[in-house]
Coordinates of C-alpha atoms and ligand atoms in Angstrom, one line a residue:
M1 CA -11.1 16.9 0.1
G2 CA -10.6 13.6 -1.7
Y3 CA -8.4 11.0 0.0
S4 CA -6.1 9.3 -2.5
F5 CA -6.8 5.6 -2.2
K6 CA -3.8 4.5 -4.3
T7 CA -1.5 5.9 -1.6
N8 CA -2.7 3.5 1.0
Y9 CA -6.1 1.8 0.8
V10 CA -6.0 -0.1 4.1
P11 CA -9.8 0.1 4.9
A12 CA -9.3 1.1 8.5
L13 CA -7.3 4.1 7.4
C14 CA -9.8 5.0 4.6
S15 CA -12.6 4.9 7.1
I16 CA -10.9 7.7 9.1
A17 CA -11.0 9.8 5.9
K18 CA -14.7 8.8 5.4
D19 CA -15.6 9.7 8.9
A20 CA -13.8 13.1 8.5
G21 CA -16.1 13.8 5.5
C22 CA -13.6 13.2 2.7
Y23 CA -14.5 11.9 -0.7
A24 CA -12.7 8.7 -1.8
E25 CA -10.4 9.6 -4.7
V26 CA -10.2 6.4 -6.8
V27 CA -8.5 5.6 -10.1
S28 CA -9.6 2.1 -11.0
E29 CA -12.4 -0.4 -11.0
M30 CA -10.8 -2.1 -7.9
E31 CA -10.5 1.1 -6.0
Y32 CA -14.0 2.2 -6.9
A33 CA -15.5 -1.1 -5.6
L34 CA -13.4 -0.9 -2.5
A35 CA -14.6 2.7 -1.7
K36 CA -18.2 1.5 -2.0
K37 CA -17.5 -1.5 0.2
I38 CA -16.0 0.8 2.9
G39 CA -19.2 2.8 2.7
F40 CA -18.1 6.0 0.8
D41 CA -21.0 7.6 -0.9
K42 CA -18.9 10.6 -2.1
I43 CA -16.4 9.4 -4.7
I44 CA -14.1 11.2 -7.1
F45 CA -13.3 8.9 -10.0
N46 CA -10.0 9.7 -11.8
G47 CA -7.5 7.6 -13.6
P48 CA -6.5 6.9 -17.2
I49 CA -8.5 3.6 -17.6
K50 CA -12.2 3.7 -16.7
K51 CA -13.9 0.6 -17.9
E52 CA -17.4 1.3 -19.3
D53 CA -19.2 -0.7 -16.6
T54 CA -17.5 1.2 -13.8
L55 CA -18.0 4.5 -15.6
I56 CA -21.8 3.9 -15.9
L57 CA -21.9 2.8 -12.3
A58 CA -20.1 6.1 -11.4
L59 CA -22.6 8.1 -13.5
D60 CA -25.5 6.4 -11.8
D61 CA -23.9 7.0 -8.4
H62 CA -23.4 10.7 -9.2
A63 CA -19.7 10.4 -8.6
I64 CA -17.4 13.3 -9.7
I65 CA -15.8 11.7 -12.8
N66 CA -12.8 13.4 -14.3
L67 CA -12.4 12.2 -17.9
D68 CA -8.9 11.6 -19.1
S69 CA -9.2 10.7 -22.8
Q70 CA -11.3 10.4 -25.9
Y71 CA -12.6 6.9 -25.4
E72 CA -14.2 8.0 -22.1
V73 CA -15.9 10.9 -23.9
D74 CA -17.3 8.3 -26.4
S75 CA -18.6 6.1 -23.5
I76 CA -20.3 9.1 -21.9
I77 CA -21.9 10.1 -25.2
R78 CA -23.2 6.6 -25.7
Y79 CA -24.7 6.7 -22.2
R80 CA -26.2 10.1 -22.9
E81 CA -27.9 8.8 -26.0
L82 CA -29.3 5.8 -24.2
N83 CA -30.5 7.9 -21.3
P84 CA -31.9 11.1 -22.8
D85 CA -33.9 11.9 -19.7
K86 CA -31.1 11.8 -17.3
S87 CA -28.9 14.8 -16.6
V88 CA -25.3 13.9 -17.2
S89 CA -22.4 15.8 -15.5
I90 CA -18.7 15.1 -15.8
G91 CA -15.3 16.6 -15.2
I92 CA -12.2 16.9 -17.3
R93 CA -8.6 16.4 -16.4
L94 CA -6.3 19.0 -17.9
N95 CA -2.9 18.1 -19.1
I96 CA -0.6 20.7 -17.4
D97 CA 2.5 22.0 -19.0
L98 CA 4.5 22.0 -15.8
V99 CA 7.7 23.8 -16.8
G100 CA 9.7 26.0 -14.4
E101 CA 11.0 29.4 -15.0
D102 CA 14.3 27.9 -16.1
G103 CA 12.5 26.1 -18.9
M104 CA 13.0 22.7 -17.3
S105 CA 10.1 20.2 -16.9
K106 CA 9.0 19.8 -13.3
V107 CA 7.0 16.6 -14.0
Q108 CA 7.8 13.6 -11.8
C109 CA 11.1 11.9 -12.5
G110 CA 12.1 14.8 -14.8
L111 CA 9.9 13.5 -17.6
R112 CA 9.6 16.0 -20.4
V113 CA 5.8 15.8 -20.5
G114 CA 3.1 14.4 -18.5
R115 CA 0.7 12.0 -20.2
F116 CA -2.6 12.5 -18.3
G117 CA -5.6 14.6 -19.3
F118 CA -6.5 16.7 -22.3
T119 CA -4.3 19.5 -23.6
P120 CA -6.1 22.8 -24.4
Q121 CA -5.8 21.9 -28.1
M122 CA -7.7 18.6 -27.5
L123 CA -10.3 20.5 -25.5
K124 CA -11.1 22.7 -28.5
E125 CA -12.6 19.5 -30.1
I126 CA -14.0 17.8 -27.0
I127 CA -15.8 20.6 -25.3
P128 CA -18.2 21.5 -28.2
I129 CA -19.0 17.8 -28.5
L130 CA -19.9 17.6 -24.8
N131 CA -21.9 20.8 -25.1
S132 CA -23.8 19.6 -28.1
H133 CA -24.9 16.5 -26.2
N134 CA -26.0 18.6 -23.2
I135 CA -23.4 17.1 -20.9
K136 CA -22.4 19.5 -18.1
I137 CA -18.8 20.0 -17.2
V138 CA -18.8 20.4 -13.4
S139 CA -15.2 19.6 -12.5
I140 CA -11.8 20.5 -13.7
H141 CA -8.8 18.5 -12.5
G142 CA -5.2 19.5 -12.7
H143 CA -3.3 17.0 -10.6
T144 CA 0.3 16.8 -11.9
S145 CA 2.9 14.8 -10.0
S146 CA 6.3 16.6 -9.6
S147 CA 9.5 15.3 -7.9
D148 CA 10.1 18.5 -5.9
R149 CA 6.5 19.1 -4.7
A150 CA 7.3 22.8 -4.8
V151 CA 4.7 25.5 -4.0
E152 CA 5.4 27.3 -7.3
N153 CA 4.2 24.3 -9.2
Y154 CA 0.7 25.0 -8.0
R155 CA 0.9 28.5 -9.3
I156 CA 1.5 27.0 -12.8
I157 CA -1.2 24.4 -12.3
V158 CA -3.8 26.8 -11.1
R159 CA -3.1 29.5 -13.7
Q160 CA -3.5 26.9 -16.5
M161 CA -6.7 25.6 -15.0
L162 CA -8.1 29.1 -14.7
N163 CA -7.1 30.0 -18.2
V164 CA -9.0 27.0 -19.6
C165 CA -12.0 27.7 -17.5
D166 CA -12.1 31.3 -18.7
Q167 CA -11.2 30.5 -22.4
F168 CA -13.9 27.8 -22.7
K169 CA -16.4 29.5 -20.5
L170 CA -16.7 26.6 -18.2
N171 CA -19.3 28.3 -16.1
D172 CA -20.9 25.1 -14.7
I173 CA -17.7 24.2 -12.8
Q174 CA -18.4 23.3 -9.2
Y175 CA -15.1 21.5 -8.3
F176 CA -11.8 23.2 -9.0
N177 CA -9.5 20.2 -8.3
V178 CA -5.8 20.9 -8.0
G179 CA -5.0 17.2 -7.0
G180 CA -2.4 16.0 -4.6
G181 CA 1.4 16.0 -4.6
F182 CA 2.0 18.1 -1.5
F183 CA 4.5 17.8 1.3
G184 CA 3.1 17.4 4.7
A185 CA 3.2 14.5 7.2
A186 CA 6.7 13.1 7.8
A187 CA 7.9 10.6 10.4
D188 CA 10.0 11.9 13.2
G189 CA 13.6 11.8 12.1
V190 CA 12.9 12.8 8.4
N191 CA 14.5 16.1 7.6
I192 CA 11.8 18.5 6.6
E193 CA 13.8 21.7 7.0
G194 CA 12.9 24.2 4.3
K195 CA 10.0 22.0 3.0
P196 CA 6.7 23.7 2.2
K197 CA 3.9 23.6 4.8
Y198 CA 0.1 23.1 4.1
K199 CA -0.3 26.9 4.5
D200 CA 2.2 27.7 1.9
Y201 CA 0.3 25.7 -0.7
A202 CA -3.0 27.1 0.5
D203 CA -1.7 30.7 0.2
C204 CA -0.5 30.1 -3.3
I205 CA -3.6 28.4 -4.6
L206 CA -6.0 30.8 -2.9
G207 CA -4.0 33.8 -4.0
E208 CA -4.1 32.7 -7.6
C209 CA -7.8 31.8 -7.5
G210 CA -8.7 35.0 -5.6
S211 CA -7.2 37.2 -8.3
S212 CA -9.2 35.6 -11.1
D213 CA -12.4 37.2 -12.3
W214 CA -13.7 33.9 -13.6
F215 CA -13.1 32.2 -10.2
N216 CA -14.7 35.0 -8.2
R217 CA -17.7 35.0 -10.5
I218 CA -18.3 31.2 -10.5
S219 CA -17.0 30.5 -7.0
P220 CA -16.4 26.7 -7.3
S221 CA -15.1 24.6 -4.4
I222 CA -11.4 24.1 -4.4
V223 CA -10.7 20.3 -4.1
I224 CA -7.4 18.7 -3.0
E225 CA -6.5 15.0 -3.2
P226 CA -3.7 14.4 -0.7
G227 CA -2.0 11.1 -0.4
V228 CA 1.6 11.2 0.9
S229 CA 1.1 14.4 2.8
V230 CA -1.5 12.8 5.1
T231 CA -0.2 9.2 5.4
A232 CA 3.6 9.3 5.3
N233 CA 3.9 9.2 9.1
V234 CA 1.1 6.8 9.8
F235 CA 2.6 3.3 9.6
S236 CA 5.7 1.6 11.0
Y237 CA 7.1 -1.7 9.9
I238 CA 8.4 -4.2 12.4
S239 CA 10.5 -7.2 11.5
K240 CA 12.5 -9.8 13.4
I241 CA 16.3 -10.2 13.3
F242 CA 17.4 -13.7 12.2
Q243 CA 21.1 -13.6 11.1
K244 CA 24.3 -11.6 11.4
K245 CA 27.1 -12.1 8.9
Y246 CA 30.5 -10.6 8.3
I247 CA 31.7 -10.9 4.7
A248 CA 34.7 -9.1 3.2
D249 CA 34.7 -6.3 5.8
K250 CA 30.9 -5.9 5.6
N251 CA 28.3 -6.6 8.2
F252 CA 24.9 -7.8 7.3
I253 CA 21.9 -8.1 9.6
T254 CA 19.1 -10.1 8.1
T255 CA 15.4 -9.8 9.1
D256 CA 12.3 -11.6 8.1
G257 CA 11.1 -8.4 6.5
T258 CA 11.9 -7.0 3.1
V259 CA 12.7 -3.8 1.3
F260 CA 9.8 -4.5 -1.0
D261 CA 7.5 -3.8 2.0
V262 CA 9.4 -0.8 3.3
K263 CA 10.2 1.1 0.1
P264 CA 8.9 -0.8 -3.0
T265 CA 10.3 2.0 -5.2
L266 CA 13.8 1.0 -3.9
H267 CA 14.8 4.6 -3.3
S268 CA 18.1 5.1 -1.6
N269 CA 17.1 7.0 1.6
N270 CA 17.4 5.3 4.9
L271 CA 14.1 5.7 6.7
P272 CA 14.0 6.5 10.5
H273 CA 14.5 3.3 12.5
T274 CA 14.9 1.9 16.0
F275 CA 16.5 -1.4 17.0
Y276 CA 15.0 -3.3 20.0
T277 CA 17.5 -5.7 21.5
H278 CA 17.1 -8.2 24.3
K279 CA 20.7 -7.4 25.6
K280 CA 21.6 -3.7 26.2
S281 CA 24.9 -2.4 24.7
N282 CA 26.4 1.0 24.4
D283 CA 28.6 0.1 21.5
T284 CA 27.5 0.0 17.9
Y285 CA 28.9 -1.1 14.5
I286 CA 28.0 -0.3 10.9
A287 CA 25.9 -2.8 9.0
D288 CA 23.4 -3.1 6.2
L289 CA 19.9 -4.3 7.3
V290 CA 18.9 -6.8 4.6
G291 CA 15.6 -8.6 3.9
S292 CA 14.4 -12.1 3.6
T293 CA 14.0 -12.4 -0.2
C294 CA 16.6 -13.9 -2.5
M295 CA 17.5 -10.6 -4.1
E296 CA 20.9 -9.0 -3.5
K297 CA 19.2 -5.6 -3.7
D298 CA 16.8 -6.4 -0.8
I299 CA 18.6 -3.8 1.4
I300 CA 16.3 -2.1 3.9
L301 CA 18.9 0.2 5.5
K302 CA 22.3 0.9 4.1
D303 CA 25.4 1.5 6.4
V304 CA 23.5 2.2 9.6
E305 CA 24.6 2.0 13.2
V306 CA 23.3 -1.1 14.9
P307 CA 23.8 -2.0 18.6
S308 CA 26.7 -4.4 19.1
S309 CA 24.5 -6.8 21.1
I310 CA 22.0 -7.3 18.2
D311 CA 21.2 -10.9 17.8
Y312 CA 18.6 -13.5 16.7
G313 CA 15.1 -12.7 18.1
D314 CA 15.7 -8.9 18.3
F315 CA 13.5 -6.5 16.4
V316 CA 13.8 -3.4 14.2
K317 CA 11.1 -0.8 13.6
I318 CA 11.1 1.3 10.4
D319 CA 9.0 4.5 10.5
G320 CA 7.4 6.5 7.7
V321 CA 6.1 3.7 5.6
G322 CA 2.5 4.9 5.2
S323 CA 2.5 5.9 1.6
Y324 CA 3.0 3.9 -1.6
T325 CA 4.2 0.9 0.4
I326 CA 1.4 -1.4 1.4
S327 CA -0.5 -0.7 -1.9
L328 CA 2.7 -1.3 -4.0
T329 CA 4.1 -4.3 -2.2
P330 CA 4.6 -7.3 -4.6
T331 CA 3.5 -10.7 -3.4
F332 CA 7.0 -11.9 -3.7
I333 CA 8.3 -14.9 -1.9
N334 CA 6.6 -14.2 1.5
Y335 CA 3.1 -14.1 2.8
I336 CA 1.6 -10.6 3.0
S337 CA 2.2 -9.2 6.5
P338 CA -0.6 -8.6 9.0
I339 CA -1.3 -5.0 10.0
V340 CA -2.3 -4.0 13.5
E341 CA -3.8 -0.8 14.8
I342 CA -2.9 0.3 18.3
K343 CA -5.5 2.6 19.8
D344 CA -6.1 3.6 23.4
G345 CA -3.9 0.7 24.5
N346 CA -5.9 -1.9 22.5
V347 CA -4.6 -3.8 19.5
F348 CA -6.8 -4.4 16.5
E349 CA -5.9 -6.6 13.6
V350 CA -6.8 -4.5 10.6
R351 CA -5.3 -6.9 8.0
K352 CA -4.9 -10.6 8.9
R353 CA -1.8 -12.6 8.2
Q354 CA -2.1 -14.2 4.8
N355 CA -2.1 -17.9 4.7
I356 CA -1.7 -20.7 2.0
N357 CA -5.5 -20.9 1.6
D358 CA -5.7 -17.2 0.6
I359 CA -3.1 -17.8 -2.0
I360 CA -4.4 -21.0 -3.4
S361 CA -7.9 -19.7 -3.6
L362 CA -6.9 -17.5 -6.5
Y363 CA -5.5 -20.3 -8.6
S364 CA -6.8 -23.6 -10.1
L365 CA -5.0 -26.8 -9.3
R366 CA -4.7 -29.2 -12.2
Ligands
LIG1 C1 -5.0 11.9 -9.5 C2 -4.1 11.9 -8.3 N1 -4.6 12.5 -7.2 C3 -3.9 12.5 -6.0 C4 -2.7 11.8 -6.0 C5 -1.9 11.8 -4.6 O1 -0.7 12.3 -4.8 P1 0.3 12.4 -3.5 O2 0.3 11.1 -2.8 O3 1.6 12.8 -4.1 O4 -0.3 13.5 -2.6 C6 -2.2 11.1 -7.1 C7 -0.9 10.4 -7.1 O5 -0.3 10.0 -8.1 C8 -2.9 11.2 -8.3 O6 -2.5 10.6 -9.4

């Protein structure tokens, strides 16, 4: 299992994945360096842009490198020529044609085609070149982000991966990597009725693999790279109430937090939440919980029930903010928030509160 750093790379969280024996799944120079700092010695290096320095470092570290495009193949060949005595192994990412039975694309956001990896047509040119340079192909990677995270998508992904392995006789494959994109962890209060479970995905993937002669003969490890499905319920976001306003029949409650911390993709779902008020009240009214930036669209919760007694100094907790939030948060207007871990009744600061010196140290003053 590779833990997807991009989903949430808070080092304290990544260390849990490391201690559990996971690989770090990284997609950039920054993530690669971070994985090494955290102490991962098992790394899967994916992503569309692999700078040559980092690629060479990854080769020397014996990371599992899944190539995404031609310029990376060229870099690997240059390395091979400069290091004729070293054995060089790489992986390839396959561009999956993720189309449902109805002929509609299942790629994330309804995009007609995905842009990552090599199509089978491209592989016809690339695989002979890799073979002629004695570069071993030890990994095949089929991650394809979909919006519906459906089990059936994995049947399509796995079948296309198996076809390529069989067609191109990729008999050195050790890692059969289906990527991430699963449903799984969800905060209490999120409706997961009818959503797939880990076992549903496993049954589908193993079923397809088990009925392939190529797979049974070569017997590679199946690799998954979960992100959302293991982090979505891990973090909560707490902010303080500062203002209440009533304008044109609408109530606004303003906190010192921001939607850009809670859901930087600005999706429209209200996340599970709890208000903590100093004064008790049984009555509620409907309000928008809005953030501290100067954007009208900084709406954290839309038309939710708030306790009538809510006032300056109360708090609100938003759950389910563990994935694609902290790593996607812009440094917009506010300091980056501290993060604390609460474990066995003790509190650990796992990210400090940003201060002006942290900010200014990145810039030059004239
Ligand atoms: C290559 C790769 N692996 C794993 C993931 C994790 O996906 P998810 O968070 O949907 O599980 C992603 C996300 O985009 C990805 O690009």
